XYZ file of C-alpha atoms in Angstrom:
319
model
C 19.851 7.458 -50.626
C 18.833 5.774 -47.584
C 22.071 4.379 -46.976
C 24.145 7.477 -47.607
C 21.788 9.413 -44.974
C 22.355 6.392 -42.572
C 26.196 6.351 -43.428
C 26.576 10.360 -42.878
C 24.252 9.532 -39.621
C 26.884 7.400 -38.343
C 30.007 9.018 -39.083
C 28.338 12.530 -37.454
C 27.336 10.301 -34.279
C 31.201 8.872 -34.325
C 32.679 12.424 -34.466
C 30.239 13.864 -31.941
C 31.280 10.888 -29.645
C 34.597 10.854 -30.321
C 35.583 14.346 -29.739
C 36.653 15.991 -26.541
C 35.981 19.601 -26.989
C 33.096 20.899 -28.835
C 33.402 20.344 -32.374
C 31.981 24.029 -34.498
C 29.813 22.558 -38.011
C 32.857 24.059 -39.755
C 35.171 21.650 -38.235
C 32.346 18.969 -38.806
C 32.169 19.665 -42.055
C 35.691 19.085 -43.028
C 35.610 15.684 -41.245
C 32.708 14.037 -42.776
C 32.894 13.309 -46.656
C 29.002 13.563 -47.679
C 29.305 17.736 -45.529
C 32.645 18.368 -48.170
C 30.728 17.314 -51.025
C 27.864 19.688 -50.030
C 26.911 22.669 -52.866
C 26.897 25.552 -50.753
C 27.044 26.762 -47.592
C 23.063 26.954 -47.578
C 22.934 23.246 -48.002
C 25.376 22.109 -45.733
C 23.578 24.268 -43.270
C 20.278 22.289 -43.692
C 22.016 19.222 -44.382
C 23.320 19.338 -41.254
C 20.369 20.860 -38.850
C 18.430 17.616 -40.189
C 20.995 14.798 -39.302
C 21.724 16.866 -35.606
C 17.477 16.865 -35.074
C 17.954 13.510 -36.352
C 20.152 11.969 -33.975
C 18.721 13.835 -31.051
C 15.198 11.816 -31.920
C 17.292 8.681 -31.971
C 18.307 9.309 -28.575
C 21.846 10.829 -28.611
C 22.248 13.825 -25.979
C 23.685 16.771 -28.233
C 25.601 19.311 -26.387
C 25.566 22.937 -27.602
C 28.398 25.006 -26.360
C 29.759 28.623 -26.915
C 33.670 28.732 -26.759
C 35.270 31.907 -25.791
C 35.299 33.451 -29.376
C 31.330 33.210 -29.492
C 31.293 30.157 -32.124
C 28.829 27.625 -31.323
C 30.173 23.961 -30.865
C 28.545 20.114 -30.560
C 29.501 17.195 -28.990
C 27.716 14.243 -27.224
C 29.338 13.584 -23.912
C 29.856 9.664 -23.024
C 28.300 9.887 -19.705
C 24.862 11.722 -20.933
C 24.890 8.897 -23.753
C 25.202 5.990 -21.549
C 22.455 3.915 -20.182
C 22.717 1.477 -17.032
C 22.602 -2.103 -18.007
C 18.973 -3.156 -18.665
C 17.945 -6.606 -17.670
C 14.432 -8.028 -18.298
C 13.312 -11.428 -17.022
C 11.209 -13.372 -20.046
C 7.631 -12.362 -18.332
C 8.871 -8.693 -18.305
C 9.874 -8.895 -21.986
C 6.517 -10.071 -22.713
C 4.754 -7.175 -21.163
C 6.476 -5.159 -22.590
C 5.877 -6.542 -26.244
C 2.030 -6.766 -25.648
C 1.802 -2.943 -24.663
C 3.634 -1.937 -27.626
C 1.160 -3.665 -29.540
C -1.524 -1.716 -27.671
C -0.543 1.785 -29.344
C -0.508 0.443 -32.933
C -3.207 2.643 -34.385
C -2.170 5.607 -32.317
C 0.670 8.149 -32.705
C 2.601 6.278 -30.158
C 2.642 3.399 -32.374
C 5.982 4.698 -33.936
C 7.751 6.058 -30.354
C 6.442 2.006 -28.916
C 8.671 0.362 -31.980
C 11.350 2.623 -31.658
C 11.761 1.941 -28.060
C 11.192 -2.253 -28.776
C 13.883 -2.201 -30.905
C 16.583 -0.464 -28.804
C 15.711 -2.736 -25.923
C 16.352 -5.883 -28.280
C 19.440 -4.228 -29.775
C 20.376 -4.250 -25.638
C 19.894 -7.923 -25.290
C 16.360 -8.035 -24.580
C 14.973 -11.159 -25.268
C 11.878 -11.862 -27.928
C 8.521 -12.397 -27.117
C 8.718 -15.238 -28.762
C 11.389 -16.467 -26.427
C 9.910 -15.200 -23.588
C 6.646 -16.894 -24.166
C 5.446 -20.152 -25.377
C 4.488 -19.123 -28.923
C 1.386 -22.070 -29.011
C -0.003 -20.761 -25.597
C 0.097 -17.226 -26.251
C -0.526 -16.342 -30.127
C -3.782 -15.514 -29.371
C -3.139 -12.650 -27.539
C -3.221 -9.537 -29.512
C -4.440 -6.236 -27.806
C -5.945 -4.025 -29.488
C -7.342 -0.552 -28.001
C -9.196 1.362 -31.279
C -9.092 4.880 -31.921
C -11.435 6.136 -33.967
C -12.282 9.292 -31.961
C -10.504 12.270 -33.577
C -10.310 13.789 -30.007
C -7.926 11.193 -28.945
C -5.054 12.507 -29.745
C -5.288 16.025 -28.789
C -7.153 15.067 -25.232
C -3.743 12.876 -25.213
C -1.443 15.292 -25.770
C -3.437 17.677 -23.480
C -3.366 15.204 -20.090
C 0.579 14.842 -20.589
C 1.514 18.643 -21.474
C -1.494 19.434 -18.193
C -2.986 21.822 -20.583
C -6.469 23.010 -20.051
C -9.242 22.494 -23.079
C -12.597 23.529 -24.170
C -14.782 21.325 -26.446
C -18.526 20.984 -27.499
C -19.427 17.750 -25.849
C -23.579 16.491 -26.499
C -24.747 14.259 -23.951
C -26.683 11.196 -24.673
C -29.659 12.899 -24.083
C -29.381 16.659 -25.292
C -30.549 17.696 -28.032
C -28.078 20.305 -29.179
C -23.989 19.915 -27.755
C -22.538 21.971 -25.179
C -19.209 23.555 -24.549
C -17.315 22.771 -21.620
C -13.688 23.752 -20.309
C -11.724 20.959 -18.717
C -8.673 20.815 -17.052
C -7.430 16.874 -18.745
C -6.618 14.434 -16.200
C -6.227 10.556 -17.747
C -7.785 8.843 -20.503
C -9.156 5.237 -20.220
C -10.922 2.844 -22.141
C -13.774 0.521 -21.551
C -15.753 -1.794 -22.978
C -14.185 -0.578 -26.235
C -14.805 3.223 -25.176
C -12.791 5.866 -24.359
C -13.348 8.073 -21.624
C -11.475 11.488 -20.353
C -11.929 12.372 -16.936
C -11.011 15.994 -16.000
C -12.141 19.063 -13.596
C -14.897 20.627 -15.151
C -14.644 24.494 -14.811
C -17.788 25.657 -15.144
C -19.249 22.717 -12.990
C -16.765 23.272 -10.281
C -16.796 19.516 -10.474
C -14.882 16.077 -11.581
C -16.453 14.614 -14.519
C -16.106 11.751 -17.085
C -16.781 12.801 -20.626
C -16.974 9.659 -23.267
C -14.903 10.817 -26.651
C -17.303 9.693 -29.143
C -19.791 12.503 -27.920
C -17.581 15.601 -28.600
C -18.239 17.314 -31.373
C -16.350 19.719 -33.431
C -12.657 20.056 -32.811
C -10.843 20.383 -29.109
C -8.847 23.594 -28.502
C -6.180 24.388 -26.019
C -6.483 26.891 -23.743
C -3.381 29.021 -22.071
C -2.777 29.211 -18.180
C -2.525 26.529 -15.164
C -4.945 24.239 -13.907
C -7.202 25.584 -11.065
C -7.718 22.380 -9.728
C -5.551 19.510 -7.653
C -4.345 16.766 -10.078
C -5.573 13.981 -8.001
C -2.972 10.872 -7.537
C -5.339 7.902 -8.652
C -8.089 9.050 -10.854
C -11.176 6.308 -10.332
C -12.044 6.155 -14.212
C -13.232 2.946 -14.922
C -15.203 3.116 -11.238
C -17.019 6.234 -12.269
C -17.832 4.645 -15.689
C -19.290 1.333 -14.359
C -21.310 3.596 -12.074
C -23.016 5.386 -14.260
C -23.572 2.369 -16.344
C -25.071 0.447 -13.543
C -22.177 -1.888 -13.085
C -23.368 -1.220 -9.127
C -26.693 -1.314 -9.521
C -28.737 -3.359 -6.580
C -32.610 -2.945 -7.985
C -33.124 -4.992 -11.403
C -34.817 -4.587 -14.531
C -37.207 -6.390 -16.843
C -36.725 -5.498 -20.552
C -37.724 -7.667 -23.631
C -34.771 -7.852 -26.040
C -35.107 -9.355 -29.846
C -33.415 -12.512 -30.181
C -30.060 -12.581 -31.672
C -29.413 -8.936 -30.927
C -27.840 -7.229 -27.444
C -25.119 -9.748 -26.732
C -23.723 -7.522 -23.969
C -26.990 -7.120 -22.192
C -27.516 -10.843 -22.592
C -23.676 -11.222 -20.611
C -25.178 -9.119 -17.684
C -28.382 -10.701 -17.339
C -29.477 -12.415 -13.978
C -32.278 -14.559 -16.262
C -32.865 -15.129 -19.607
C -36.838 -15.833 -20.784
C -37.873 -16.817 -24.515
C -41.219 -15.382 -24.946
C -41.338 -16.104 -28.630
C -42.029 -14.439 -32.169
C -38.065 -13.034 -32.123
C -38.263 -11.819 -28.553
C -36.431 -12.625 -25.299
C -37.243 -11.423 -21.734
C -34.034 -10.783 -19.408
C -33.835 -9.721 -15.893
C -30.763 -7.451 -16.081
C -29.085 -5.095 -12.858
C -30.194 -1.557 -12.686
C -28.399 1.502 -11.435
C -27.671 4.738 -12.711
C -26.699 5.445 -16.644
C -28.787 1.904 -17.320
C -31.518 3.947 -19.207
C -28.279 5.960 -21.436
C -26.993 2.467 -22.290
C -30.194 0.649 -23.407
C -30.710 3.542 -25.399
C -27.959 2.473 -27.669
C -29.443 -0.542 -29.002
C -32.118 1.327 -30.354
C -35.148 -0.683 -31.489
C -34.402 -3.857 -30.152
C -34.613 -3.589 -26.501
C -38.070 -2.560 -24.872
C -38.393 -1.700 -21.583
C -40.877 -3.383 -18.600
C -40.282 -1.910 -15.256
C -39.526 -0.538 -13.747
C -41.363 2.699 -14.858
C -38.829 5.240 -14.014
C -36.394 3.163 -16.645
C -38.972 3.140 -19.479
C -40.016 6.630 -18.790
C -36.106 7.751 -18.850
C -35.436 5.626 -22.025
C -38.635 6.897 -23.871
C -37.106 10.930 -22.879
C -33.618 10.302 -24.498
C -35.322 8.379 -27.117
C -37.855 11.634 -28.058
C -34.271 13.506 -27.854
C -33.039 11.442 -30.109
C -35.263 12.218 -32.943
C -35.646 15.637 -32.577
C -31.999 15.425 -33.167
């Protein structure tokens, strides 16, 4: 079956190609084999709808043009089907292969193959050409998506459609809903994060995915607010999670636990019976990321921190 749909793909491709006047399905009917042998008119008709849809995801540019008797005809003009030649130096080839791999566990995962293989099918050369296979096999990018909001916050920044979702911060007790115009979505340190214009706040703000709740819906109309030409994700982010801090903290952290607040710290004490002491930097969103490791980390000083970590904790469990 799959090669008689990829046979009757081909032969509709060389017809629409071939022809130099708009081609009606009647006439395309009675030039390719697998249309004649068709039951009915019914099934030709859906037959062929399918294979024109499917060609036009493939790429091809499919004309649609009424002659003067009002009959609809198709054809795929050379010049709107022909692509400048592409030429990729090994290093560009390359990047190309490790963003592809990027997208694997995403809906672009089947659009970033698609577009690998035409490029190779041009003359693009492999990765594994392009790169020393023994240097670089240990490079495989990987950007999860576990968030179910991904893909409609995705969707959303590229169609610049406006959304509302119930969003619970880290240290609410109950979500709320906010309307955002979508900007970009970015991930770090294995977290993704929309930024947006937040229309009730009459502000720019940086929601993290894995704290909306309950489903995202559209909303009709324009954005109200200037797209802005760079977006400063990842600077707003390591903001809030102290990444600029310039006052320092003293927490006690149980041994063999917090690996990422052992990477940050500025000293590293053992005081004993399972515990560490680490000097870490403090700025603002410290307190909403110590939270996360839960029992293990207890905070010193300064007092502020331990009173903030103690509210979101009491949050927390209220739940």
């Amino acid at each position: 079956m799959a090669i008689a749909k990829a046979e009757r793909l081909m032969n509709l491709a060389l017809c629409l190609l071939g022809t130099r006047r708009p081609l009606s399905k009647r006439e395309l009917r009675g030039s390719i084999e697998a249309y004649l042998e068709a039951g009915s008119d019914d099934s030709f008709n859906r037959m062929f709808e399918r294979d024109k849809d499917d060609l036009r995801e493939l790429g091809l540019v499919i004309a649609t043009v009424e002659n003067l008797d009002g009959e609809t005809g198709y054809l795929a003009r050379r010049d709107s089907n022909r692509l400048p030649p592409i030429t990729l130096d090994a290093e560009e080839a390359a990047a190309l292969g490790l963003a592809a791999k990027v997208w694997q566990q995403a809906r672009l995962a089947g659009a970033a193959s698609g577009a690998l293989q035409k490029l190779r099918a041009a003359g693009m050369p492999e990765a594994e050409e392009a790169y020393d296979a023994e240097r670089h096999s240990a490079l495989e990018p990987r950007i999860p998506v576990h968030e179910t909001a991904f893909e409609p916050l995705m969707l959303a920044c590229r169609d610049r459609r406006a959304v509302t979702f119930d969003y619970r911060k880290s240290n609410a007790v109950r979500p709320e809903t906010r309307h955002v115009e979508p900007w970009t979505l970015e991930c770090w340190r294995g977290h993704w994060y929309l930024a947006g214009w937040d229309r009730d706040r009459g502000a720019e703000r940086v929601f993290r995915l894995s704290r909306i709740t309950g489903r995202v819906r559209s909303r009709a109309g324009s954005f109200t607010a200037d797209v802005p030409d760079v977006v400063t994700v990842r600077e707003t982010v390591e903001s809030w999670a102290g990444e600029t801090a310039t006052r320092t903290a003293l927490i006690r952290l149980r041994a063999g636990a917090g690996y990422p607040l052992r990477a940050r710290a500025t000293s590293v004490r053992e005081l004993g019976d399972g515990w560490d002491e680490l000097e870490i930097p403090y700025g603002h969103g410290l307190d909403a990321w110590l939270v996360e490791f839960g029992p293990d980390v207890v905070v010193l000083e300064p007092a502020d921190l331990r009173a903030d970590v103690v509210d979101r904790l009491r949050a927390v469990a209220k739940g």
